[in-house]
Every structure is written in structure tokens, then in C-alpha cells.
Short mmCIF file of C-alpha atoms in Angstrom, two decimals:
data_model
loop_
_atom_site.label_atom_id
_atom_site.label_comp_id
_atom_site.label_asym_id
_atom_site.label_seq_id
_atom_site.Cartn_x
_atom_site.Cartn_y
_atom_site.Cartn_z
CA THR A 1 57.70 218.82 -81.38
CA ALA A 2 58.65 215.62 -79.69
CA VAL A 3 55.60 214.15 -80.79
CA SER A 4 56.48 215.22 -84.15
CA ILE A 5 60.06 213.88 -84.21
CA CYS A 6 58.34 210.76 -82.67
CA GLY A 7 56.32 210.40 -85.52
CA TRP A 8 58.75 211.11 -87.85
CA TRP A 9 60.70 208.37 -86.02
CA ALA A 10 57.89 205.92 -86.17
CA TYR A 11 57.62 206.71 -89.74
CA ASN A 12 61.17 205.90 -90.93
CA HIS A 13 61.44 203.16 -88.71
CA GLY A 14 62.30 199.47 -90.13
CA HIS A 15 59.41 197.83 -88.72
CA LYS A 16 56.21 200.24 -89.64
CA ALA A 17 53.18 197.02 -88.86
CA PRO A 18 54.09 193.80 -88.97
CA PRO A 19 55.09 191.82 -91.38
CA ASP A 20 54.20 188.22 -92.38
CA SER A 21 53.88 186.27 -89.91
CA ILE A 22 57.22 183.12 -90.01
CA GLY A 23 56.03 180.51 -88.34
CA PHE A 24 57.16 178.39 -86.56
CA PRO A 25 57.75 173.61 -87.78
CA GLY A 26 55.05 172.73 -88.79
CA TYR A 27 53.30 175.32 -90.04
CA ALA A 28 52.46 175.47 -93.56
CA TYR A 29 51.89 178.80 -95.62
CA PRO A 30 49.22 180.43 -96.64
CA ASP A 31 50.57 180.42 -100.55
CA THR A 32 52.58 178.13 -102.36
CA PHE A 33 55.35 178.38 -103.75
CA GLY A 34 56.46 181.12 -106.51
CA GLN A 35 54.15 183.35 -104.08
CA ARG A 36 54.69 186.47 -102.18
CA VAL A 37 54.57 184.75 -98.42
CA CYS A 38 55.83 181.44 -99.28
CA SER A 39 59.53 182.77 -101.55
CA LYS A 40 59.68 185.33 -99.06
CA TYR A 41 60.79 183.00 -95.69
CA ASP A 42 62.22 180.29 -98.03
CA GLY A 43 59.84 177.92 -97.58
CA VAL A 44 59.53 174.02 -97.72
CA PRO A 45 57.70 171.27 -99.43
CA CYS A 46 55.06 169.91 -96.50
CA GLU A 47 55.65 166.14 -94.74
CA PHE A 48 51.64 164.96 -94.75
CA ASP A 49 50.90 167.28 -98.49
CA PRO A 50 54.41 167.99 -100.48
CA ALA A 51 51.44 170.49 -102.35
CA LYS A 52 51.53 173.03 -99.76
CA CYS A 53 54.61 175.24 -98.61
CA CYS A 54 56.06 175.07 -95.02
CA TYR A 55 58.56 176.78 -92.95
CA ASN A 56 61.95 175.95 -93.88
CA VAL A 57 63.68 174.75 -90.31
CA ASP A 58 66.90 173.82 -91.73
CA LYS A 59 67.35 177.70 -91.85
CA TRP A 60 65.26 179.36 -89.58
CA CYS A 61 65.14 176.92 -86.23
CA PRO A 62 68.38 174.37 -87.29
CA PRO A 63 68.34 172.10 -84.08
CA ASP A 64 72.10 172.75 -83.74
CA GLY A 65 71.76 175.56 -84.52
CA ASP A 66 72.05 179.23 -81.35
CA PHE A 67 69.14 181.15 -83.15
CA CYS A 68 65.86 179.66 -83.66
CA ARG A 69 62.89 182.69 -85.55
CA THR A 70 59.25 182.66 -84.84
CA ASP A 71 56.66 184.01 -84.17
CA ASN A 72 52.66 183.22 -83.35
CA ALA A 73 51.61 182.90 -86.39
CA ALA A 74 48.28 184.93 -86.08
CA TYR A 75 49.00 186.70 -90.20
CA TRP A 76 48.41 182.87 -90.78
CA TRP A 77 45.92 184.22 -93.63
CA LYS A 78 47.12 186.38 -96.02
CA GLY A 79 49.68 188.45 -94.19
CA ALA A 80 50.62 191.84 -91.59
CA ASP A 81 48.17 194.63 -91.77
CA SER A 82 46.15 195.57 -94.87
CA ARG A 83 46.44 199.57 -95.97
CA ILE A 84 43.10 201.68 -93.79
CA PHE A 85 43.15 203.52 -96.68
CA ASP A 86 43.66 202.33 -100.39
CA SER A 87 42.60 203.76 -104.22
CA PHE A 88 38.76 203.94 -104.45
CA PRO A 89 38.62 202.20 -107.18
CA ARG A 90 39.60 198.55 -104.63
CA GLN A 91 36.96 199.65 -102.19
CA LYS A 92 37.40 196.08 -101.01
CA ASP A 93 40.88 196.32 -99.11
CA ASN A 94 39.61 200.16 -98.07
CA SER A 95 38.47 199.90 -94.87
CA MET A 96 36.81 203.28 -94.28
CA LEU A 97 34.66 201.88 -96.98
CA ASN A 98 33.79 197.74 -96.64
CA PRO A 99 32.44 196.71 -93.38
CA LYS A 100 34.57 193.47 -94.70
CA ALA A 101 38.05 195.33 -96.06
CA LEU A 102 39.70 193.50 -93.21
CA TRP A 103 38.79 190.53 -93.13
CA PRO A 104 39.56 187.53 -90.95
CA PHE A 105 38.70 190.54 -88.67
CA PRO A 106 35.76 192.74 -88.61
CA ASN A 107 35.34 195.93 -89.00
CA ALA A 108 34.40 198.57 -87.08
CA ILE A 109 32.74 201.38 -89.80
CA PHE A 110 30.69 202.58 -88.82
CA PHE A 111 32.24 203.49 -85.15
CA ASN A 112 34.69 204.06 -86.75
CA TRP A 113 32.77 207.53 -89.24
CA ALA A 114 30.92 208.35 -86.14
CA THR A 115 34.05 209.33 -83.62
CA ILE A 116 35.24 211.14 -86.83
CA PHE A 117 31.62 213.37 -86.76
CA ILE A 118 31.24 213.73 -83.51
CA LEU A 119 34.98 214.97 -83.20
CA ALA A 120 34.33 217.74 -85.69
CA PHE A 121 31.19 218.60 -84.81
CA GLY A 122 31.70 217.95 -81.49
CA ASN A 123 33.78 219.77 -80.49
CA LEU A 124 32.32 223.59 -81.46
CA ALA A 125 30.02 223.70 -79.05
CA ALA A 126 33.71 222.60 -76.50
CA ILE A 127 33.46 225.21 -74.17
CA ASP A 128 36.95 226.37 -73.52
CA PHE A 129 36.84 226.46 -77.63
CA GLN A 130 34.44 228.46 -77.89
CA ALA A 131 35.99 231.24 -75.37
CA ARG A 132 39.24 230.65 -77.08
CA CYS A 133 37.21 232.21 -80.12
CA MET A 134 35.30 234.95 -77.95
CA ALA A 135 38.54 235.68 -76.85
CA ALA A 136 40.32 236.73 -79.92
CA LYS A 137 41.13 240.33 -80.75
CA SER A 138 38.90 239.95 -84.46
CA GLU A 139 36.82 237.83 -85.90
CA ASN A 140 39.42 237.45 -88.73
CA THR A 141 41.81 236.65 -86.07
CA ALA A 142 39.63 233.77 -84.98
CA THR A 143 39.37 232.42 -88.05
CA VAL A 144 43.30 232.58 -88.96
CA ALA A 145 43.88 231.11 -85.38
CA ASN A 146 41.77 228.71 -85.90
CA LEU A 147 43.40 227.58 -89.00
CA ILE A 148 46.75 227.27 -88.26
CA ALA A 149 45.79 224.74 -85.31
CA GLY A 150 44.14 222.95 -87.84
CA ALA A 151 47.01 223.00 -89.90
CA LEU A 152 49.17 222.23 -86.40
CA GLY A 153 46.45 219.35 -85.46
CA ILE A 154 47.12 217.31 -88.59
CA PHE A 155 50.77 218.33 -88.05
CA VAL A 156 50.85 216.57 -84.82
CA GLY A 157 48.38 213.51 -85.46
CA VAL A 158 49.19 212.06 -88.18
CA PRO A 159 52.74 211.14 -87.71
CA PHE A 160 51.49 210.38 -83.75
CA ALA A 161 49.70 208.08 -85.31
CA PHE A 162 52.49 205.45 -86.81
CA LEU A 163 52.97 205.18 -83.39
CA GLY A 164 50.07 202.33 -83.35
CA GLY A 165 51.34 200.34 -86.04
CA VAL A 166 54.79 199.78 -85.01
CA SER A 167 53.96 199.20 -81.59
CA ARG A 168 51.64 195.97 -83.44
CA PHE A 169 55.15 195.17 -84.51
CA TYR A 170 57.33 195.15 -81.01
CA TYR A 171 53.66 194.03 -78.73
CA GLY A 172 50.89 192.62 -81.19
CA ALA A 173 49.16 189.24 -81.71
CA ASP A 174 52.45 188.17 -83.23
CA SER A 175 55.32 189.94 -80.76
CA LYS A 176 57.27 187.17 -78.00
CA TYR A 177 54.69 189.32 -75.41
CA ALA A 178 51.61 188.11 -77.01
CA LYS A 179 49.07 186.84 -74.90
CA PHE A 180 45.98 185.60 -75.57
CA ASP A 181 43.09 183.53 -74.23
CA ALA A 182 43.32 179.67 -74.93
CA ASP A 183 39.67 179.15 -73.60
CA THR A 184 38.25 181.12 -76.53
CA CYS A 185 37.96 179.75 -80.45
CA SER A 186 37.24 181.53 -83.82
CA ARG A 187 36.19 179.68 -87.06
CA SER A 188 37.06 182.79 -88.90
CA ILE A 189 40.44 182.98 -88.77
CA ASP A 190 40.21 179.54 -88.09
CA PHE A 191 41.63 178.42 -84.32
CA PRO A 192 39.87 175.87 -82.36
CA THR A 193 41.63 177.22 -79.25
CA CYS A 194 43.79 180.22 -78.07
CA ALA A 195 41.52 182.14 -80.65
CA MET A 196 41.64 185.75 -78.29
CA TRP A 197 44.34 187.63 -78.67
CA LYS A 198 44.07 190.13 -75.58
CA PRO A 199 45.52 193.19 -76.58
CA ASP A 200 48.13 195.08 -73.91
CA PRO A 201 46.68 198.67 -73.49
CA LYS A 202 49.67 199.97 -72.38
CA ALA A 203 51.92 199.41 -75.69
CA ASN A 204 52.19 202.37 -76.83
CA LEU A 205 53.99 203.94 -73.28
CA ARG A 206 56.46 201.04 -72.96
CA LEU A 207 57.42 201.06 -76.59
CA LEU A 208 58.41 204.69 -75.86
CA THR A 209 59.24 203.81 -72.69
CA HIS A 210 62.17 200.50 -73.72
CA GLN A 211 61.99 200.50 -77.74
CA ALA A 212 62.39 204.36 -78.58
CA PRO A 213 66.12 205.65 -78.58
CA ASN A 214 65.58 207.40 -74.45
CA TRP A 215 66.26 211.41 -75.15
CA LEU A 216 62.76 210.49 -77.51
CA GLY A 217 61.03 208.51 -75.60
CA GLY A 218 60.96 210.84 -72.60
CA TRP A 219 60.55 214.08 -74.40
CA THR A 220 57.40 212.25 -75.83
CA LEU A 221 55.89 211.67 -72.41
CA ILE A 222 56.64 215.36 -71.39
CA GLY A 223 55.00 216.83 -74.75
CA ILE A 224 51.75 213.68 -74.07
CA VAL A 225 51.41 215.42 -70.53
CA ALA A 226 51.15 218.83 -71.46
CA ALA A 227 49.05 218.13 -74.04
CA SER A 228 47.25 216.79 -71.40
CA MET A 229 47.79 219.28 -68.64
CA SER A 230 46.26 222.05 -71.57
CA THR A 231 43.20 220.37 -71.75
CA SER A 232 42.16 219.14 -69.11
CA ASP A 233 42.43 222.91 -67.79
CA GLY A 234 40.90 224.85 -69.84
CA ALA A 235 37.70 222.26 -69.01
CA ILE A 236 38.44 223.11 -65.54
CA LEU A 237 38.68 226.92 -66.31
CA ALA A 238 35.04 226.58 -68.92
CA MET A 239 32.73 224.78 -66.82
CA SER A 240 33.92 226.72 -63.67
CA THR A 241 33.47 229.86 -65.66
CA VAL A 242 29.81 228.67 -66.45
CA ALA A 243 29.56 226.92 -62.87
CA ALA A 244 29.54 231.29 -61.50
CA HIS A 245 28.28 232.88 -65.05
CA ASN A 246 25.67 231.05 -66.02
CA LEU A 247 23.91 228.64 -63.04
CA PHE A 248 24.95 230.16 -59.64
CA ARG A 249 24.31 234.12 -60.68
CA ARG A 250 20.89 232.29 -61.68
CA LEU A 251 20.28 231.50 -57.81
CA PRO A 252 17.68 234.66 -56.39
CA GLN A 253 15.62 233.74 -59.55
CA PHE A 254 14.82 230.20 -58.14
CA PHE A 255 15.85 230.78 -53.83
CA PRO A 256 13.68 234.60 -53.84
CA GLN A 257 15.59 234.58 -50.59
CA LEU A 258 19.03 235.43 -52.14
CA PRO A 259 19.84 238.52 -52.93
CA PRO A 260 19.60 239.97 -56.52
CA GLY A 261 23.19 241.15 -56.42
CA LEU A 262 24.16 237.97 -55.96
CA VAL A 263 27.16 237.92 -58.50
CA SER A 264 27.65 241.11 -60.12
CA MET A 265 30.61 241.95 -62.66
CA GLU A 266 32.91 242.96 -59.63
CA ASN A 267 32.34 239.44 -57.48
CA LEU A 268 32.40 237.89 -61.19
CA LEU A 269 35.95 236.79 -61.32
CA PHE A 270 36.62 235.89 -57.32
CA LEU A 271 33.69 233.19 -57.95
CA THR A 272 35.31 231.80 -61.21
CA ARG A 273 38.10 231.55 -59.40
CA VAL A 274 36.12 229.95 -56.36
CA PHE A 275 34.17 227.80 -58.54
CA GLY A 276 37.10 226.19 -60.06
CA ILE A 277 38.87 224.01 -56.81
CA PRO A 278 35.57 222.29 -56.95
CA CYS A 279 35.68 221.69 -60.42
CA THR A 280 38.69 220.54 -60.29
CA ILE A 281 37.94 218.51 -56.89
CA ALA A 282 36.21 216.65 -58.90
CA ALA A 283 38.18 215.83 -62.91
CA ILE A 284 41.19 215.04 -60.28
CA ILE A 285 38.41 212.73 -58.66
CA ILE A 286 37.36 211.30 -62.55
CA GLY A 287 40.29 210.54 -63.54
CA SER A 288 41.67 208.46 -60.98
CA PHE A 289 39.36 206.36 -61.72
CA TYR A 290 38.37 205.58 -64.83
CA ASP A 291 41.75 204.60 -66.74
CA SER A 292 40.55 206.07 -69.97
CA THR A 293 40.63 209.52 -69.60
CA GLY A 294 40.44 209.23 -73.65
CA TYR A 295 37.62 207.76 -74.88
CA LEU A 296 36.00 210.32 -71.85
CA LEU A 297 37.13 213.29 -74.17
CA ILE A 298 34.32 211.46 -76.89
CA VAL A 299 31.86 211.50 -74.63
CA ALA A 300 32.00 215.07 -73.52
CA PHE A 301 31.90 215.75 -77.66
CA ASP A 302 29.18 212.95 -77.88
CA ILE A 303 27.59 214.38 -74.89
CA VAL A 304 27.37 217.75 -76.56
CA LEU A 305 26.78 216.91 -80.49
CA ALA A 306 23.35 214.67 -79.59
CA GLY A 307 22.14 218.41 -77.64
CA CYS A 308 24.66 222.15 -78.09
CA VAL A 309 25.78 221.54 -82.20
CA VAL A 310 22.08 222.43 -84.06
CA PRO A 311 20.99 225.49 -81.80
CA ILE A 312 24.23 227.27 -81.92
CA PHE A 313 24.62 226.46 -85.81
CA GLY A 314 20.20 227.84 -85.70
CA ALA A 315 21.82 230.92 -83.66
CA PHE A 316 24.12 231.56 -86.25
CA TYR A 317 22.69 230.63 -89.82
CA THR A 318 18.87 231.22 -89.11
CA LYS A 319 16.90 235.77 -89.61
CA ASN A 320 15.38 235.80 -86.01
CA ALA A 321 16.33 232.56 -83.89
CA SER A 322 13.21 231.44 -81.71
CA PRO A 323 14.98 231.20 -78.40
CA ASN A 324 11.84 228.24 -78.18
CA ALA A 325 13.36 226.28 -81.36
CA GLY A 326 17.19 226.01 -79.26
CA LEU A 327 15.93 225.11 -76.29
CA ALA A 328 13.63 222.36 -77.62
CA ALA A 329 16.12 221.36 -79.84
CA MET A 330 18.13 220.86 -77.14
CA LEU A 331 16.00 218.73 -74.59
CA ALA A 332 15.19 216.55 -77.20
CA GLY A 333 18.50 215.59 -78.59
CA THR A 334 19.40 215.17 -75.51
CA VAL A 335 16.46 213.89 -73.71
CA LEU A 336 16.81 210.78 -77.05
CA ARG A 337 20.37 210.19 -76.91
CA VAL A 338 20.28 208.80 -72.84
CA ILE A 339 17.08 207.01 -74.20
CA LEU A 340 19.22 205.16 -76.75
CA GLU A 341 21.77 205.12 -74.60
CA PHE A 342 20.12 202.21 -72.01
CA SER A 343 18.45 201.41 -74.85
CA LEU A 344 20.45 199.75 -78.12
CA PRO A 345 21.62 196.69 -77.77
CA LYS A 346 25.61 197.10 -76.80
CA ASP A 347 27.56 194.28 -75.90
CA GLY A 348 30.84 196.06 -76.47
CA PHE A 349 32.83 195.16 -79.56
CA LEU A 350 31.71 197.97 -81.31
CA ILE A 351 30.82 196.23 -84.40
CA LEU A 352 27.15 196.08 -86.34
CA PRO A 353 25.78 192.25 -86.96
CA PHE A 354 27.19 192.47 -90.44
CA LYS A 355 27.29 188.98 -91.97
CA GLY A 356 29.94 186.74 -91.97
CA ASP A 357 31.55 184.62 -89.68
CA GLU A 358 34.03 187.31 -88.82
CA PHE A 359 31.35 189.47 -86.93
CA LEU A 360 30.83 186.24 -84.97
CA ASP A 361 31.82 187.16 -81.21
CA TYR A 362 34.41 184.38 -79.93
CA GLY A 363 33.33 180.88 -79.20
CA LYS A 364 34.03 178.35 -76.65
CA PRO A 365 35.89 175.78 -78.26
CA LYS A 366 34.09 172.51 -78.10
CA VAL A 367 37.52 170.51 -79.63
CA SER A 368 41.76 171.04 -78.86
CA LEU A 369 42.56 169.46 -82.61
CA PHE A 370 45.36 171.48 -84.56
CA PRO A 371 44.48 174.69 -86.97
CA THR A 372 43.70 173.56 -90.40
CA PHE A 373 47.17 175.87 -91.71
CA PHE A 374 48.91 173.00 -88.99
CA ASP A 375 51.49 170.66 -91.13
CA VAL A 376 49.10 167.15 -89.18
CA PRO A 377 47.59 164.78 -90.47
CA GLU A 378 43.88 165.46 -91.60
CA ALA A 379 42.47 163.76 -88.81
CA ASP A 380 44.15 165.86 -86.82
CA LYS A 381 42.76 169.14 -88.09
CA TRP A 382 39.64 170.55 -86.65
CA THR A 383 36.82 170.98 -89.15
CA PRO A 384 35.63 174.79 -88.61
CA GLY A 385 32.15 174.92 -88.04
CA GLU A 386 29.33 175.74 -85.88
CA ASP A 387 29.41 171.79 -83.92
CA GLN A 388 33.03 172.47 -82.87
CA CYS A 389 33.53 176.47 -82.28
CA PRO A 390 29.55 178.04 -81.23
CA GLN A 391 29.49 181.61 -81.61
CA THR A 392 27.06 184.30 -81.65
CA ARG A 393 27.05 187.99 -84.33
CA LEU A 394 28.33 190.39 -82.83
CA ARG A 395 25.55 193.26 -81.89
CA ASP A 396 27.00 196.89 -80.77
CA PHE A 397 25.15 200.00 -81.94
CA THR A 398 27.58 202.29 -80.28
CA GLY A 399 26.92 205.11 -83.11
CA VAL A 400 23.56 205.21 -84.20
CA ASP A 401 22.72 207.11 -80.93
CA SER A 402 25.57 209.19 -80.98
CA LEU A 403 24.30 210.29 -85.50
CA ALA A 404 20.62 210.50 -84.41
CA SER A 405 20.27 212.50 -81.88
CA PRO A 406 21.77 215.93 -83.59
CA LEU A 407 19.18 214.37 -86.70
CA PHE A 408 15.98 214.46 -84.30
CA SER A 409 17.25 218.09 -82.13
CA LEU A 410 17.29 219.61 -85.86
CA ILE A 411 14.42 218.23 -87.03
CA VAL A 412 12.76 220.05 -83.55
CA PHE A 413 14.16 223.00 -83.17
CA LEU A 414 12.76 223.90 -87.54
CA THR A 415 9.59 222.56 -86.64
CA PHE A 416 9.35 224.61 -84.43
CA GLN A 417 10.93 227.86 -85.67
CA ILE A 418 9.02 227.66 -89.16
CA GLY A 419 6.20 226.88 -86.54
CA GLU A 420 6.22 229.96 -84.96
CA GLN A 421 6.54 231.70 -88.36
CA VAL A 422 3.71 230.23 -89.52
CA THR A 423 1.97 230.62 -86.84
CA GLY A 424 3.26 234.14 -85.88
CA THR A 425 2.65 232.53 -82.12
CA PRO A 426 5.42 231.75 -79.07
CA TRP A 427 4.75 228.13 -79.37
CA ASN A 428 5.93 228.61 -75.51
CA PHE A 429 6.60 225.27 -74.08
CA LEU A 430 7.76 226.54 -70.48
CA PRO A 431 5.54 227.47 -67.09
CA LYS A 432 6.11 231.02 -66.31
CA SER A 433 8.52 231.41 -63.58
CA CYS A 434 11.16 229.53 -66.10
CA ALA A 435 10.90 232.32 -69.25
CA TRP A 436 14.21 233.29 -68.56
CA MET A 437 15.36 230.46 -70.85
CA THR A 438 14.06 231.68 -73.71
CA GLU A 439 14.70 235.38 -73.34
CA LYS A 440 15.85 237.13 -75.69
CA VAL A 441 19.41 238.24 -75.09
CA PRO A 442 19.79 242.36 -76.68
CA LYS A 443 22.33 243.03 -78.92
CA PRO A 444 25.48 244.46 -77.30
CA VAL A 445 26.60 248.03 -78.96
CA GLU A 446 30.16 247.81 -80.15
CA GLY A 447 32.77 249.53 -78.51
CA GLU A 448 31.14 249.12 -75.45
CA PRO A 449 31.55 246.74 -73.03
CA ILE A 450 29.00 243.59 -72.62
CA ASP A 451 27.94 244.10 -68.97
CA ASP A 452 25.43 241.45 -67.98
CA ASP A 453 23.78 243.61 -65.21
CA LYS A 454 23.24 246.07 -66.77
CA ALA A 455 18.96 245.32 -67.62
CA ALA A 456 18.56 244.71 -63.76
CA LYS A 457 20.49 248.65 -62.88
CA ASP A 458 18.39 250.44 -65.67
CA GLU A 459 15.38 249.02 -64.19
CA ALA A 460 16.36 249.73 -60.89
CA ALA A 461 17.27 253.14 -61.51
CA ASP A 462 14.31 253.66 -62.88
CA PRO A 463 11.38 251.17 -62.42
CA GLU A 464 9.09 253.90 -64.02
CA LYS A 465 11.09 254.01 -67.28
CA PRO A 466 9.45 251.38 -70.62
CA SER A 467 11.90 248.80 -71.34
CA GLU A 468 12.84 249.11 -75.21
CA LEU A 469 11.79 246.66 -77.32
CA ASP A 470 12.58 245.92 -81.07
CA ASP A 471 10.08 245.77 -83.74
CA ASP A 472 9.72 241.66 -83.87
CA ASP A 473 9.59 242.20 -80.25
CA VAL A 474 6.33 244.36 -79.62
CA GLU A 475 5.05 242.19 -82.20
CA GLY A 476 5.26 239.64 -80.54
CA GLU A 477 3.84 241.49 -76.91
CA VAL A 478 0.90 242.46 -79.10
CA VAL A 479 0.44 238.34 -79.63
CA SER A 480 0.75 238.34 -76.02
CA ALA A 481 -1.83 240.48 -75.25
CA GLN A 482 -4.54 239.16 -77.93
#
């Protein structure tokens, strides 16, 4: 509720985004007389070029006045921020469709779409989300609950996103708090020096604690902490359950000296609680040494997207899905993801090497002249060019690895699945000691509680009794014997 109200406040705030730059004495506007920015600020003819429209000193910064309205002229090119979405016929200005829509700045369009795909499909393999579905009373309950959760997510997330525009107004490149790296230049934004703006990573928090009403800012911060705690405790519980149920109980298969009943249905809950302690400690350590913990959530979804999503879809939507195909797809996607993580070029700016000056990294200035939008003699202005500002092209393929890995996982899954159906033999690639990883789990009987130790108990009670096999298993045993 607090986050939604805060989003409503941001949407109805007087400044949803930074306005056109008003400039400073000696600043020439990007348009001329009668056009938008010049008319908005009642521009006057420039001193050295009267045909251009310049900052009105008498109105905005009078020498004998007690006020002076100026900014950093950070939005000199076309004014303010661009729309994220625009009409499809105007694809030129749509930053989700056109990589050059944010000129003169680069547009991380590929990374944005890759992130959307990762969050949308990587979430499907999140254990804490799956646990909520498995705990539902019925399939219909799980479906309805997911639809309600998705609607609430949109209701909370979209309004809260408006805080970004308001934060840029108060703490953006045109604000009084803005900081720039003096030893940088850029041809695309026409800055011979002081080109790179250094954003405040805590701008949203400063907005909530300084500009927003006190009660609303405090309430929103409490809501953010509560949401973070809800996410973290669900993940810790899921990890401790997997550690006890899927890992620790398998130890006797690798270490015969351990008792076979090391983990049973009687002590499984207790062991899950015990494993919650080291999982919590690990989470605290990671959170203490890593500032952008929210990014780790995307990384986690990225990992499971690479190796787990395809086997999950295969298990649900493929008739007689092959365990070998699922495991091979999991390993293939994960291994490829690790290889591409360290082999693809990544400079940290998340920008593909598109053509154009806006896709160049900041350079090291060679001159200390004025930008071309200053009202100074032409001899004192710099000439944007490689000789005065050498720049290298941005080159970051982040996102390619995230999308290529699940695609490769799908190819491997289909190869094993179709290959086993065509040849009529299972494509086993694991040693016999690890054969349990591809064993088919018997389908539970409706109305009976699931007991993972049932097969072991039955075998211990009557070791001479042959196991019950369905037709597919019998056929597989015959093929194996042949």
C-alpha cells in the first residue's frame, strides 16, 4: 500500500521528469525564436550570433536581483527526457524499439529486452515460487493465486517506477547536486570536458527521505524492507529445503559408510530447519559485502533460465519426457552460460557496439575549449572530432549469453528426446553410480500422502518382491538386456 501511494504521489507530482534545460548566462538554446525551448524561457538574441536564441539574463539572473535560476544545461540537445514507449508509427522515438531513440545517449535496448525475458521466464524455475504453487490446495487455486499476484505486481510496480523520473528532477544531471568527471569528453553530447555525469546511486532513497512527505517516505521505506524480507526468507527456506531433501539425503549413495536412513520423513523437517542456519549466514555475508543485492536476484534468475527452464517445460509439455534429455539440457545450458560469461566481450556499460557517435565511450579530452552551444567567439569553441576527443566504441554483449544458453539447452533437450524415440534406446551418459539422477519417479496415487522413502521401505520389507514396472519401464529393461 505504501509503495502504491508513493507511486501515486510521484505520478501526480509537479515534476514527473527533468524539464528542458534553462541554462545559464552565455548559454544558447537548441532551437531558435518562436520554437519550444526558446519561447518557454523567453530567450534573447545571443551576443556573438544574434540569429541564435540565448539565456535571458535580465529575467532569470538579474545582476541586481536576489535570485538566479540556472542549471547545468545537461539537456541542451532536445530538452528533458524521452518517452520510454511511444506510438508504434513513431518508432524513431521509441526507446524499446529503436537503439538510437535516446540520442545523443546510447540505448541499452538489447540488455533491457534480455532482462525482461530473464525475469519473465527465469522466475518459472525459482524454487520459492514453485513451493507456493505446490502448497496450493488445487491446481485452480494455484492458477488464480498467480493471476492475482501478477495483477498486484503491476499495480505496485508500475506506479513506483515513476519515482525514477522524479529522482532525476531532484538529483539528475541538471540538479544542483550533479557531479561530473572533469577529465572526460564526448562528441555526441558536444562536451569537450566534464562530459560524464556521475549518477547518485542513492537518489531514490534521498528522494523518499528529503522531498517526499515524511509519513509517506517512512511508510514506503518500511514497505521496501518488508518486501525484501519476504523475498529473502522465501529464498532461504527454499535453499534449506533443497539442501536437506535433495542433497543431504543423497549422501549415503556416495558415502556407503553412512546409514541408509540418514534422512527420513520423520527428521526431514528438523534437518530443513537446521540447514536454514548456514543458508541465513551465507545470505547475511553476501548482503554485507555486495551493495547491489537486487542485481543478484536477476543473476539468480539468469542462472536457472540457462539450465532449468527448458527441462521444466519439457517435463510438463512433452509426452513421456526423457530424464536423460532433461539432465543433458540442464548441464548443456549451464556449462554454456559459464563459458559465455567469461568469453564474451563485456566493458560494463551493457551497450552493444552499434554504429554512431552515441555508442562511443567517454574519451580523454585534448583541448579545454568551450562547447558549441556557448555564446562565445567561434575561435574559442571546440570542433567535435577524433583529434580533439579520441573515443572507443562501447562493446558489451551482456544478455547474449543469457538468451543463447536456454536456446542451446532446448536444442540439446530435443536432440535427446527425439533421438531416444527414434533409436528406441535410452541415451545414458552417466556412470552407473550416478544412474539415480535419471531414474523415473513413480507417479503419486491421488489421496495418499507422498512418501519419498516408500520404495526403500518396501524393498527392505520384502527384498525378494520384484518392483512394479509400467509398460514403458518393461520395454526399457528389455532393450537394456539386449
